[in-house]
PDB file of C-alpha atoms in Angstrom:
ATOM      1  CA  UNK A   1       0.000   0.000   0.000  1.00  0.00           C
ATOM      2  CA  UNK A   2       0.810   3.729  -0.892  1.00  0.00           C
ATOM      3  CA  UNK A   3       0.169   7.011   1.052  1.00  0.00           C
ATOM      4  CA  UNK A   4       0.223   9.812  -0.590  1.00  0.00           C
ATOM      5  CA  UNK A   5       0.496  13.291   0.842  1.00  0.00           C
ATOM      6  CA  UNK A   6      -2.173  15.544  -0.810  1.00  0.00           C
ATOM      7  CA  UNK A   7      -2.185  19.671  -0.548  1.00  0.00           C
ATOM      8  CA  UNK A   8      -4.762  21.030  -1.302  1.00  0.00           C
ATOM      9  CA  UNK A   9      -5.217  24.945  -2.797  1.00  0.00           C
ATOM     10  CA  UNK A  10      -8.041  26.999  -3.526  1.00  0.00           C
ATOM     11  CA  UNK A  11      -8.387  27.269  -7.418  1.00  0.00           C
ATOM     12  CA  UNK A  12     -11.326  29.879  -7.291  1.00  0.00           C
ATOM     13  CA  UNK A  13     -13.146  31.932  -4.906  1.00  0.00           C
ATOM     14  CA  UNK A  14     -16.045  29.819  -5.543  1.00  0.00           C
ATOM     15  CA  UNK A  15     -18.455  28.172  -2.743  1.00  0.00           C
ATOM     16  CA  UNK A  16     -18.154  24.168  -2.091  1.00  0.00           C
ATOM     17  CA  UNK A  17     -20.779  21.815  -3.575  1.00  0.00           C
ATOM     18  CA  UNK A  18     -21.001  20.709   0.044  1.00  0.00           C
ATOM     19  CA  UNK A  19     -19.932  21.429   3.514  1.00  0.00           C
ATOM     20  CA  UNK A  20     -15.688  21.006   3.551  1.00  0.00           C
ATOM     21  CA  UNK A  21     -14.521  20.184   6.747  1.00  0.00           C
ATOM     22  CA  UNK A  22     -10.879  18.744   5.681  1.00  0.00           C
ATOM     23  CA  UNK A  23      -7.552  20.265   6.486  1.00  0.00           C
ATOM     24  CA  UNK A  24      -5.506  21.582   4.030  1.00  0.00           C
ATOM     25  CA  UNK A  25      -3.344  18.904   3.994  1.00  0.00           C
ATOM     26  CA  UNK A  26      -4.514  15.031   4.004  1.00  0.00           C
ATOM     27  CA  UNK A  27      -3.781  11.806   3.886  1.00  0.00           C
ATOM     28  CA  UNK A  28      -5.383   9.430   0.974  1.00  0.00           C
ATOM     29  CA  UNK A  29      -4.859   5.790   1.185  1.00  0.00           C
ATOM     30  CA  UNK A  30      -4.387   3.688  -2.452  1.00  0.00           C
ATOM     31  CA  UNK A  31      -4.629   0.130  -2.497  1.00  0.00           C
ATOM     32  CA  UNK A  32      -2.650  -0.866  -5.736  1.00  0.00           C
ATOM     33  CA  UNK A  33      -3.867   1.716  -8.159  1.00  0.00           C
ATOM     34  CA  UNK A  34      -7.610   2.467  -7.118  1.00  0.00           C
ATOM     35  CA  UNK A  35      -8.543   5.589  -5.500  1.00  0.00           C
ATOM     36  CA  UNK A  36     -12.022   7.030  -4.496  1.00  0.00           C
ATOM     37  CA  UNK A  37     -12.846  10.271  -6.450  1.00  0.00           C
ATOM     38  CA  UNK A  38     -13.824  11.710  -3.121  1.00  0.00           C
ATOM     39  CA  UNK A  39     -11.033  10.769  -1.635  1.00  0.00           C
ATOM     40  CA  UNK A  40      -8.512  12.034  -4.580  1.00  0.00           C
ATOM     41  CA  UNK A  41     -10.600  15.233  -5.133  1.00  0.00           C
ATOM     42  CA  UNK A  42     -12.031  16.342  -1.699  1.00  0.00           C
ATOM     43  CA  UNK A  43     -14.870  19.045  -0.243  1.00  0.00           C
ATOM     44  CA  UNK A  44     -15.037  20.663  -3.275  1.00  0.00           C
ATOM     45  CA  UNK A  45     -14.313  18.351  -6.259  1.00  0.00           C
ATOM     46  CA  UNK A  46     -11.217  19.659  -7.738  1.00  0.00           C
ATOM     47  CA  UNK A  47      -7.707  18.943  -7.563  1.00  0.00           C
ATOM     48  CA  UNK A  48      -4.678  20.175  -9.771  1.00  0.00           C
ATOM     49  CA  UNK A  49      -2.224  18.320 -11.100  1.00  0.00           C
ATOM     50  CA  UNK A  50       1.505  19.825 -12.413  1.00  0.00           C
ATOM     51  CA  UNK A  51       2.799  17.289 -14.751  1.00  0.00           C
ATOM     52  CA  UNK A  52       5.536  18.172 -17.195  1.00  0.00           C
ATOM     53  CA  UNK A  53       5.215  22.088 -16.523  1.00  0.00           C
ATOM     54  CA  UNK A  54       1.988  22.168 -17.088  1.00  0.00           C
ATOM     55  CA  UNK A  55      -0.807  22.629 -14.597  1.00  0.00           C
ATOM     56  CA  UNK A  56      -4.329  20.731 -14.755  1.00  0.00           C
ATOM     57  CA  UNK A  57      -7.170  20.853 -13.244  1.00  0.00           C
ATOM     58  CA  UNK A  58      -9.288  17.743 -12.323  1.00  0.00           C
ATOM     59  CA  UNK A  59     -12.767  18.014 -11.447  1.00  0.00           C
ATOM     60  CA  UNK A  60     -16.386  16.844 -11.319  1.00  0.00           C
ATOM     61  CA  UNK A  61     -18.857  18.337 -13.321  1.00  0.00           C
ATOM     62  CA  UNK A  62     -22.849  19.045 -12.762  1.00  0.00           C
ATOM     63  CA  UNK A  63     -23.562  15.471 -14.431  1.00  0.00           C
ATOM     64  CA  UNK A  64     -21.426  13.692 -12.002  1.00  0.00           C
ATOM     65  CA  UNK A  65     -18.503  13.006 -14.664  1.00  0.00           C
ATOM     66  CA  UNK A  66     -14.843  13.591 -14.781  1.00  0.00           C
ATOM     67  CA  UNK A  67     -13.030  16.171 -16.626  1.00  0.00           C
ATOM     68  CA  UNK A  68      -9.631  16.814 -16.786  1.00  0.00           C
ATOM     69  CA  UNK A  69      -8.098  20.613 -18.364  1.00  0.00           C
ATOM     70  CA  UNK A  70      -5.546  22.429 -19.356  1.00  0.00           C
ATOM     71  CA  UNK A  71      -5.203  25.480 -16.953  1.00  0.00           C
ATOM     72  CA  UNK A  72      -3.221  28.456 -19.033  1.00  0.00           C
TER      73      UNK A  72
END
């Protein structure tokens, strides 16, 4: 098993789709390469991601679906 240290940043000043009560900073637990989405993406659906210089964001939309962009 993996931990993984996740930080997590405000992208936007934008409200939470629900109530966040997690720290800034957490803990997520993989067992070999599955991860809940609610785990991975927290209070307020959204993570980013730097790969390769680039930064993305991760998120879930109104529909309930993944979608992964290009931030500029």
């Amino acid at each position: 098993m993996r931990t993984i240290i996740i930080t997590i940043e405000p992208v936007s000043g934008e409200k939470p789709n629900r109530p966040c009560t997690e720290p800034s900073a957490r803990v997520a637990r993989i067992r070999g390469n599955v991860i809940s989405s609610d785990e991975l993406l927290g209070c307020d659906g959204r993570l980013m991601i730097r790969h390769a210089s680039a930064t993305y964001e991760l998120r879930i939309t109104r529909q309930g679906k993944l979608l992964l962009t290009k931030s500029y």
